[in-house]
mmCIF file of C-alpha atoms in Angstrom:
data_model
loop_
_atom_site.group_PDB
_atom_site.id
_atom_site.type_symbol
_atom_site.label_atom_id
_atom_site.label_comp_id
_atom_site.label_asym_id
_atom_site.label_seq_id
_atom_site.Cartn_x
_atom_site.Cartn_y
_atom_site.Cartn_z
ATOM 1 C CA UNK A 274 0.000 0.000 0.000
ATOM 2 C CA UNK A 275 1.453 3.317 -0.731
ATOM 3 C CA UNK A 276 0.572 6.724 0.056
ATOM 4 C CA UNK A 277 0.657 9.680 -1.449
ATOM 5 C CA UNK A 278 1.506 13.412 0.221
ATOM 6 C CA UNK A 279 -0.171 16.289 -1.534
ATOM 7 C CA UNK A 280 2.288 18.989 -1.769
ATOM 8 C CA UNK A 281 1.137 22.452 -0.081
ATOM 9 C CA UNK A 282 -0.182 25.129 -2.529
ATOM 10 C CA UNK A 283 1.033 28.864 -1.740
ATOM 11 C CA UNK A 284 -0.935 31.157 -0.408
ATOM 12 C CA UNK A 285 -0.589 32.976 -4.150
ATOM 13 C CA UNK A 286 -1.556 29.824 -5.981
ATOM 14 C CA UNK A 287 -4.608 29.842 -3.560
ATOM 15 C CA UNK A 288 -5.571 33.273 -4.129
ATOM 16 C CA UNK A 289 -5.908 33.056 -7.829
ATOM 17 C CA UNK A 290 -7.924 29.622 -7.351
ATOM 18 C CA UNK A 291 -10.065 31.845 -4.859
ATOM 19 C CA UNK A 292 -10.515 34.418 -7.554
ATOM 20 C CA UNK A 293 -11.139 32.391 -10.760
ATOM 21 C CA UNK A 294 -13.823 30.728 -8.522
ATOM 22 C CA UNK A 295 -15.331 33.629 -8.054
ATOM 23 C CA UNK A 296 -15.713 35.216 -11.086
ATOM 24 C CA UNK A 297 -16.700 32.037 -12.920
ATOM 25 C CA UNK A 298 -19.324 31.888 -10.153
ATOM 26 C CA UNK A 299 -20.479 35.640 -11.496
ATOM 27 C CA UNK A 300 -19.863 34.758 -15.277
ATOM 28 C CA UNK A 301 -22.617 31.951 -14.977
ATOM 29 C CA UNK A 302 -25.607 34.112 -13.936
ATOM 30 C CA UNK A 303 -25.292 36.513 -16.836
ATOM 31 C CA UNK A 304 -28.131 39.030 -15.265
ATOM 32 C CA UNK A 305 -25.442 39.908 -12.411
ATOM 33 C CA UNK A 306 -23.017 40.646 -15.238
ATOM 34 C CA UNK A 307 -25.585 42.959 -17.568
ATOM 35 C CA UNK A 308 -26.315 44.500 -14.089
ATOM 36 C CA UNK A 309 -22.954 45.294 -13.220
ATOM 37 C CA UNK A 310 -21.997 47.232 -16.340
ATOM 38 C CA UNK A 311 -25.394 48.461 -17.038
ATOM 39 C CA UNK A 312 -26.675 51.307 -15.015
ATOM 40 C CA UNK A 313 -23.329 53.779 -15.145
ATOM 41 C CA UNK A 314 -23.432 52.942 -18.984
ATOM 42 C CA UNK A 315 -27.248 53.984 -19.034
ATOM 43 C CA UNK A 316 -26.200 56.870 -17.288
ATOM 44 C CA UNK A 317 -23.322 58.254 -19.241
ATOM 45 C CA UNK A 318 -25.542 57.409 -22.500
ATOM 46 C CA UNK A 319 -28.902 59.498 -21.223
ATOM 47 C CA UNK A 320 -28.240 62.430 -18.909
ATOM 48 C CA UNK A 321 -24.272 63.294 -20.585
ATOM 49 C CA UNK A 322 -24.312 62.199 -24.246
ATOM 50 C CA UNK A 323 -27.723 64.485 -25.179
ATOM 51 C CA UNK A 324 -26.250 67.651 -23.340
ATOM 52 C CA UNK A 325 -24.607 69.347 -26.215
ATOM 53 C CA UNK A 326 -22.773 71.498 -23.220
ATOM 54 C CA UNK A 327 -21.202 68.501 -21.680
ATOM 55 C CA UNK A 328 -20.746 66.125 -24.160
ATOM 56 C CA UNK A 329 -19.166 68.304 -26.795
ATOM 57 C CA UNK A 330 -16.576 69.882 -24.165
ATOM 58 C CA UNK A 331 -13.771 67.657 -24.176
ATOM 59 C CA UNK A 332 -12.337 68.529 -20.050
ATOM 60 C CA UNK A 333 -16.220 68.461 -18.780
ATOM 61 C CA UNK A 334 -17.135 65.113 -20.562
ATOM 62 C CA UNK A 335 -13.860 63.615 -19.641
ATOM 63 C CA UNK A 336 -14.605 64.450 -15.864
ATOM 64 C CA UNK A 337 -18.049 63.339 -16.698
ATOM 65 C CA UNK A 338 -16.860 60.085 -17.419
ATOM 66 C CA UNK A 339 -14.616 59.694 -14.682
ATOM 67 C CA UNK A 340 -17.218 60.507 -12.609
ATOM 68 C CA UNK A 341 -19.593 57.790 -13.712
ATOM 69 C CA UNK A 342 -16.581 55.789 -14.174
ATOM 70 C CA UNK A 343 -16.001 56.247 -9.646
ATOM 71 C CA UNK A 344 -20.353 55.325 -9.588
ATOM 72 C CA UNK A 345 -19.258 51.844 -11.409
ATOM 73 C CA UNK A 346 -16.205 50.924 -8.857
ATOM 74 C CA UNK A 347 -18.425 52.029 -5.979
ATOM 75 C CA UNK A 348 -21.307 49.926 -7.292
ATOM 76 C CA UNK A 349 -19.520 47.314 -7.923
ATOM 77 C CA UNK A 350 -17.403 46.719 -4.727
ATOM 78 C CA UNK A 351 -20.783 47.082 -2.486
ATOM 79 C CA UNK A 352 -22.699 44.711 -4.265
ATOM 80 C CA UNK A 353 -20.137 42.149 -4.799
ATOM 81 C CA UNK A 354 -18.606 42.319 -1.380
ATOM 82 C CA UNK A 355 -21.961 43.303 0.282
ATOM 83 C CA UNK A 356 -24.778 41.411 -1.170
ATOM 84 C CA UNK A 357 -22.382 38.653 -2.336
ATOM 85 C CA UNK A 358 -20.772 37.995 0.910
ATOM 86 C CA UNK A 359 -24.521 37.887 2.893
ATOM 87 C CA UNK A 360 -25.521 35.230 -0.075
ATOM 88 C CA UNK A 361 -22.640 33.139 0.165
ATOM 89 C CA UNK A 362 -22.290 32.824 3.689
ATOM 90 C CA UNK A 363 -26.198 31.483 2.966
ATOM 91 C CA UNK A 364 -25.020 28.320 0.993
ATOM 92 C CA UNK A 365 -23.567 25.063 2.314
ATOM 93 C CA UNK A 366 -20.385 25.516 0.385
ATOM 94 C CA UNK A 367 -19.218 28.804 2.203
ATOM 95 C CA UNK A 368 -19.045 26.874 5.625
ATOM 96 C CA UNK A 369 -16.716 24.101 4.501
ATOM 97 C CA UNK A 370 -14.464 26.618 2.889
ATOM 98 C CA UNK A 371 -13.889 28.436 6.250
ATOM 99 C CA UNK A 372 -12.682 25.106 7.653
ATOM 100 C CA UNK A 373 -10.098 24.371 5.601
ATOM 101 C CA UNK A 374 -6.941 24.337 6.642
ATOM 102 C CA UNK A 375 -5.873 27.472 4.185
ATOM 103 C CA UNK A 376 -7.441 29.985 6.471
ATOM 104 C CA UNK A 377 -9.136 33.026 5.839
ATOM 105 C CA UNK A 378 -6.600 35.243 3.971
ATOM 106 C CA UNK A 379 -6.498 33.243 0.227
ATOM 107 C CA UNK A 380 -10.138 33.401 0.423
ATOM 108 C CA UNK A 381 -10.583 37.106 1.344
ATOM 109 C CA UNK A 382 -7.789 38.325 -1.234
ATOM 110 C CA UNK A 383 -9.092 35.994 -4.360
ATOM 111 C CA UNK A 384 -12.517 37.865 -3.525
ATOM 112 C CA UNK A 385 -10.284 41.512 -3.755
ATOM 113 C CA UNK A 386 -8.851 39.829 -6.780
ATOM 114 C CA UNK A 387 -11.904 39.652 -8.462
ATOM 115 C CA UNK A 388 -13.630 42.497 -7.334
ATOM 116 C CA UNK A 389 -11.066 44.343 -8.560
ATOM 117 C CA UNK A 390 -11.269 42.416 -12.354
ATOM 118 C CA UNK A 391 -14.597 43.489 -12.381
ATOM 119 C CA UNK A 392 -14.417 47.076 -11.577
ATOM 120 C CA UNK A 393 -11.973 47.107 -14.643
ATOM 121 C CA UNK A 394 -14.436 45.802 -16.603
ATOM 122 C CA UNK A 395 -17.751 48.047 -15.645
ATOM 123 C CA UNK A 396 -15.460 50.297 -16.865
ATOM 124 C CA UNK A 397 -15.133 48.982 -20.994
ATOM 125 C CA UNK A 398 -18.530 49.807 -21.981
ATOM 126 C CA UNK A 399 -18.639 53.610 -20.013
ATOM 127 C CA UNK A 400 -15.085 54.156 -21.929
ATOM 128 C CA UNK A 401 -16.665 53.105 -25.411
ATOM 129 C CA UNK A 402 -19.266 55.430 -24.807
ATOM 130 C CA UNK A 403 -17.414 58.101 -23.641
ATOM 131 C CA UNK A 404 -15.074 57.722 -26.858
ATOM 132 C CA UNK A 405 -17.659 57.264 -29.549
ATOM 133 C CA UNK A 406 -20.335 59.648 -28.400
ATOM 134 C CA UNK A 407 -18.453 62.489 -26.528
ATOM 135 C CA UNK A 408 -15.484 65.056 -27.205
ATOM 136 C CA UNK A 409 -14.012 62.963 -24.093
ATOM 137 C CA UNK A 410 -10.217 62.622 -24.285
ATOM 138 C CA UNK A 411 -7.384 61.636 -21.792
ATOM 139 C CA UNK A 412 -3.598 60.897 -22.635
ATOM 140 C CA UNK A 413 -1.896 57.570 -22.743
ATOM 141 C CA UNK A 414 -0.033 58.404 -19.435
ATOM 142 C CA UNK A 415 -3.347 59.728 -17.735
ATOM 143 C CA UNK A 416 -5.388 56.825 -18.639
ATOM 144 C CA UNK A 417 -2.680 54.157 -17.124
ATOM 145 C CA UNK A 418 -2.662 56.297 -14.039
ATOM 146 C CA UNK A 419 -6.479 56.555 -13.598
ATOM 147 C CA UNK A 420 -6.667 52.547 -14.249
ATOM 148 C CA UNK A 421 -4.049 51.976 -11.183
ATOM 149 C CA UNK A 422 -5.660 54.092 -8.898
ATOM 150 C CA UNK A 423 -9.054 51.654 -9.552
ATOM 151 C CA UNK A 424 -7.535 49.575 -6.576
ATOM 152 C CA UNK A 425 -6.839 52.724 -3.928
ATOM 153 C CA UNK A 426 -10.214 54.259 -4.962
ATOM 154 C CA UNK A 427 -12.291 51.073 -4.635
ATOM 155 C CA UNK A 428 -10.593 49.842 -1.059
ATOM 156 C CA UNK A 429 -12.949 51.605 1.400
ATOM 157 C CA UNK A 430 -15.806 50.405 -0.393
ATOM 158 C CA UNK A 431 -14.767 46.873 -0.898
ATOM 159 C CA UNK A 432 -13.994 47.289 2.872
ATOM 160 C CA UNK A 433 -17.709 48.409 3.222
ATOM 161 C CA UNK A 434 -18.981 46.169 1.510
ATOM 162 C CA UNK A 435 -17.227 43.141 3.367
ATOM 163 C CA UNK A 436 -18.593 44.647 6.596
ATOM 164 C CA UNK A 437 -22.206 44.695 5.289
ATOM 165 C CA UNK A 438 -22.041 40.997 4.207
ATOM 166 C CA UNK A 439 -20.857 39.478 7.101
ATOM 167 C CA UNK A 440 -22.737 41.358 8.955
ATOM 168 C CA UNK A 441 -26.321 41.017 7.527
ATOM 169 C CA UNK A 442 -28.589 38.295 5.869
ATOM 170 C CA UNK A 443 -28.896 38.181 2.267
ATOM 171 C CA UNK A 444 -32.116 39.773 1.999
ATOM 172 C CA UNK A 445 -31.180 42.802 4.544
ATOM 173 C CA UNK A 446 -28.029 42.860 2.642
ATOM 174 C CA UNK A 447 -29.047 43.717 -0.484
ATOM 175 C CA UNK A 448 -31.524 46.224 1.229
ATOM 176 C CA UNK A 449 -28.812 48.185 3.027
ATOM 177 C CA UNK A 450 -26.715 48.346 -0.189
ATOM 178 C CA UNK A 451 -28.981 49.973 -1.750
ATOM 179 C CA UNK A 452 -29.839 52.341 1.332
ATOM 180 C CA UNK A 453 -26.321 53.162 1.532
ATOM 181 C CA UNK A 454 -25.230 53.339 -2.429
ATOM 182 C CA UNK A 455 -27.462 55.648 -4.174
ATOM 183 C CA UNK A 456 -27.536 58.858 -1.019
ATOM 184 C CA UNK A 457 -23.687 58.590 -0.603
ATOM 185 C CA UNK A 458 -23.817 58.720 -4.712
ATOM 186 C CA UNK A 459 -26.042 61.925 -4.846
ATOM 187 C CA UNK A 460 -24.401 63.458 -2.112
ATOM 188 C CA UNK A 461 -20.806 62.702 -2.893
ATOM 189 C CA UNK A 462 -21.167 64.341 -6.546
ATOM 190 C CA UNK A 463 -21.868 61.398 -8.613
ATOM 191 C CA UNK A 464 -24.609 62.047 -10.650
ATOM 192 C CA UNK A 465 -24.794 65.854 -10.566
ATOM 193 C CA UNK A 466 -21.696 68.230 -10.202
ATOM 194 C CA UNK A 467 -21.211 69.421 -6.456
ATOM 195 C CA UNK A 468 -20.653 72.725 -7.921
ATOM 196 C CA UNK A 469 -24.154 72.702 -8.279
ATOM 197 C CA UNK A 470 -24.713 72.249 -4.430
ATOM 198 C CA UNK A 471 -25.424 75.141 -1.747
ATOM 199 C CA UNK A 472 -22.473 75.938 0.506
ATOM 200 C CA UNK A 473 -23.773 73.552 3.395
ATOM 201 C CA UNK A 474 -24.245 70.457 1.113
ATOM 202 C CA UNK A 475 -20.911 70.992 -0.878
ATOM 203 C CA UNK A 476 -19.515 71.084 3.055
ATOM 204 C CA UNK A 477 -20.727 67.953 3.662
ATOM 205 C CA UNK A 478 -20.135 66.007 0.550
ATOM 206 C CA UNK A 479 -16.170 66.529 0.972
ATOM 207 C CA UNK A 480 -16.692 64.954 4.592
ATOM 208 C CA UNK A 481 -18.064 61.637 2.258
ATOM 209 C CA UNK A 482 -15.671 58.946 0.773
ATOM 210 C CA UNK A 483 -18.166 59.225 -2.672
ATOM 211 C CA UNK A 484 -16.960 62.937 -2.715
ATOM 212 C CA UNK A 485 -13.159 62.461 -2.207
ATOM 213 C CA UNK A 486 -13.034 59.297 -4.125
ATOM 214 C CA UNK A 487 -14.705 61.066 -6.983
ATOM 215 C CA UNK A 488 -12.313 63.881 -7.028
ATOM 216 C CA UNK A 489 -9.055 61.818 -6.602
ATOM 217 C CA UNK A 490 -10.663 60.528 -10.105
ATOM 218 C CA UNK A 491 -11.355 63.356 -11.991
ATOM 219 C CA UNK A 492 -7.285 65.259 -11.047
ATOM 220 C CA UNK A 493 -6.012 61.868 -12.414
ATOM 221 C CA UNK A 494 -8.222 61.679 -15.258
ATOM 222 C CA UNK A 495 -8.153 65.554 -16.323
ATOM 223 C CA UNK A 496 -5.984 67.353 -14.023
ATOM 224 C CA UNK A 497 -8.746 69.247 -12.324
ATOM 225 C CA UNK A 498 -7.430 69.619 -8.863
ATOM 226 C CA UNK A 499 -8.950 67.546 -6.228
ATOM 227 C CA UNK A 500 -9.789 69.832 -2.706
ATOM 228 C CA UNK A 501 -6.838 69.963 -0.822
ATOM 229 C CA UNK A 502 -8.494 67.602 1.461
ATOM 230 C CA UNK A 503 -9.657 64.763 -0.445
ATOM 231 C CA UNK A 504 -6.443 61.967 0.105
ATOM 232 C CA UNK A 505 -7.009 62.293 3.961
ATOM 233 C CA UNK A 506 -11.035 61.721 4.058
ATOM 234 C CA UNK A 507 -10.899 58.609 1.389
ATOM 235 C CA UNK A 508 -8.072 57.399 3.956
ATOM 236 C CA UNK A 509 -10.212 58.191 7.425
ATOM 237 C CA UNK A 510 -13.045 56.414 5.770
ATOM 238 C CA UNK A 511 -10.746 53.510 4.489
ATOM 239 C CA UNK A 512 -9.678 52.867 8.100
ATOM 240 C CA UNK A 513 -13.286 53.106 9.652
ATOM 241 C CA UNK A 514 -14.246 50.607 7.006
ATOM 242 C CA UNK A 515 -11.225 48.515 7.767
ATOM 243 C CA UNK A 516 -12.370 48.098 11.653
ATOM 244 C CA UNK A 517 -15.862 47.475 10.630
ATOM 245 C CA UNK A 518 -15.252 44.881 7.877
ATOM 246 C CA UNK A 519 -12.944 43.003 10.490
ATOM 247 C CA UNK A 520 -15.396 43.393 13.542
ATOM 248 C CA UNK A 521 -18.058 41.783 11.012
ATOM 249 C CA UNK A 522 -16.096 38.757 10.281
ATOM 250 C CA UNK A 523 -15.213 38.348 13.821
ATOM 251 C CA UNK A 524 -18.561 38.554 15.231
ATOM 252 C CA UNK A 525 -19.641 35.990 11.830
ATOM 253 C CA UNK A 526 -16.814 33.573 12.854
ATOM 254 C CA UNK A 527 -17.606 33.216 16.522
ATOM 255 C CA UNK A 528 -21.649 32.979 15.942
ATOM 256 C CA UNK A 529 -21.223 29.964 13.678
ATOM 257 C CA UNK A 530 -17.902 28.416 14.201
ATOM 258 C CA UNK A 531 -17.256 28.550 17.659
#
């Protein structure tokens, strides 16, 4: 009789597993694809491309873009991480993953993996647009910049969004998302330019991560200057999400594993 010792896989090796599981798991119920790259496509196609003003000034519809372009990262990371987490900690599967021997890191970071591929690609369609429809323009070096800083600007929320799925059921999940998504969106400057916004709202909206992560965007993209504050309130928030996310998967670990 002989035996045979399976050699340990690396915690990179596991990651990548981790994350082609995932996003084979997304690719096979289409509807949660068309809804991911949908709605900031919708929007950059009906309320920028008919506005002659917007559309046909190349720095406005670039920042225009980048700001629908910060709505599709945002919306992405909460309802992958959020509503995703809540439904797979529903299924039978999720439990036996958490007791393997791998631990929780591989598991976590293939999940960042592929959150992050599919922020990348909410963004195709919104570019096409952009390109074919609008005076919208950005240099080589510009556009390579704004695609690394997809990561830094989508961290708090994927943060967030781990905190609201192992925190909540699936159903209350997907509520909260929503609750949470489309006010910090308004508010933060997402679908209407804060300049538009009375001083005490524009005061708020640069306290919000929406607001700073939305302006971080648009200096990269065009090289409008961000308010002097913005780096330090997308990095507050990213810490406060940070303590949340890993309170959540505490408090989930010791209520069903312990």
């Amino acid at each position: 009789m002989t035996t045979t010792t399976l050699a340990p896989r690396s915690p990179l090796h596991l990651t990548l597993l981790h994350a082609r599981f995932q996003f084979l798991e997304t690719v096979r119920v289409p509807i949660a694809v068309i809804g991911n790259l949908l709605f900031p496509t919708l929007a950059m196609f009906f309320f920028v491309v008919p506005q002659p003003e917007v559309s046909q000034n190349p720095g406005i519809a670039t920042a225009a873009a980048a700001q629908l372009a910060t709505f599709a990262i945002i919306s992405t990371c909460l309802f992958s991480f959020g509503a995703g987490v809540a439904e797979d900690r529903a299924m039978p599967f999720d439990p036996y993953l958490r007791t393997l021997p791998a631990g929780a890191a591989p598991r976590l970071a293939g999940r960042v993996v592929n959150g992050i591929v599919w922020c990348l690609l909410a963004l195709v369609p919104l570019i096409a647009i952009a390109v074919v429809f609008t005076e919208a323009t950005i240099t080589p070096q510009r556009l390579l910049l704004a695609l690394a800083c997809v990561p830094v600007v989508a961290l708090p929320f994927l943060l967030l969004g781990l905190a609201i799925g192992y925190a909540l059921s699936n159903k209350a999940a997907i509520a909260v998302v929503q609750a949470v998504l489309f006010p910090l969106a308004f508010a933060g400057g997402l679908f209407m330019p804060p300049e538009v916004f009375p001083g005490w709202m524009n005061a708020i909206s640069r306290a919000l991560p929406t607001r700073a992560a939305r302006d971080l965007v648009i200096d990269v993209a065009t090289g409008y200057p961000a308010y002097a504050l913005a780096l330090p309130v997308l990095v507050g928030w990213t810490v406060l999400f940070a303590v949340l996310a890993v309170t959540a998967y505490r408090r989930d670990e010791g209520r069903r594993f312990r």
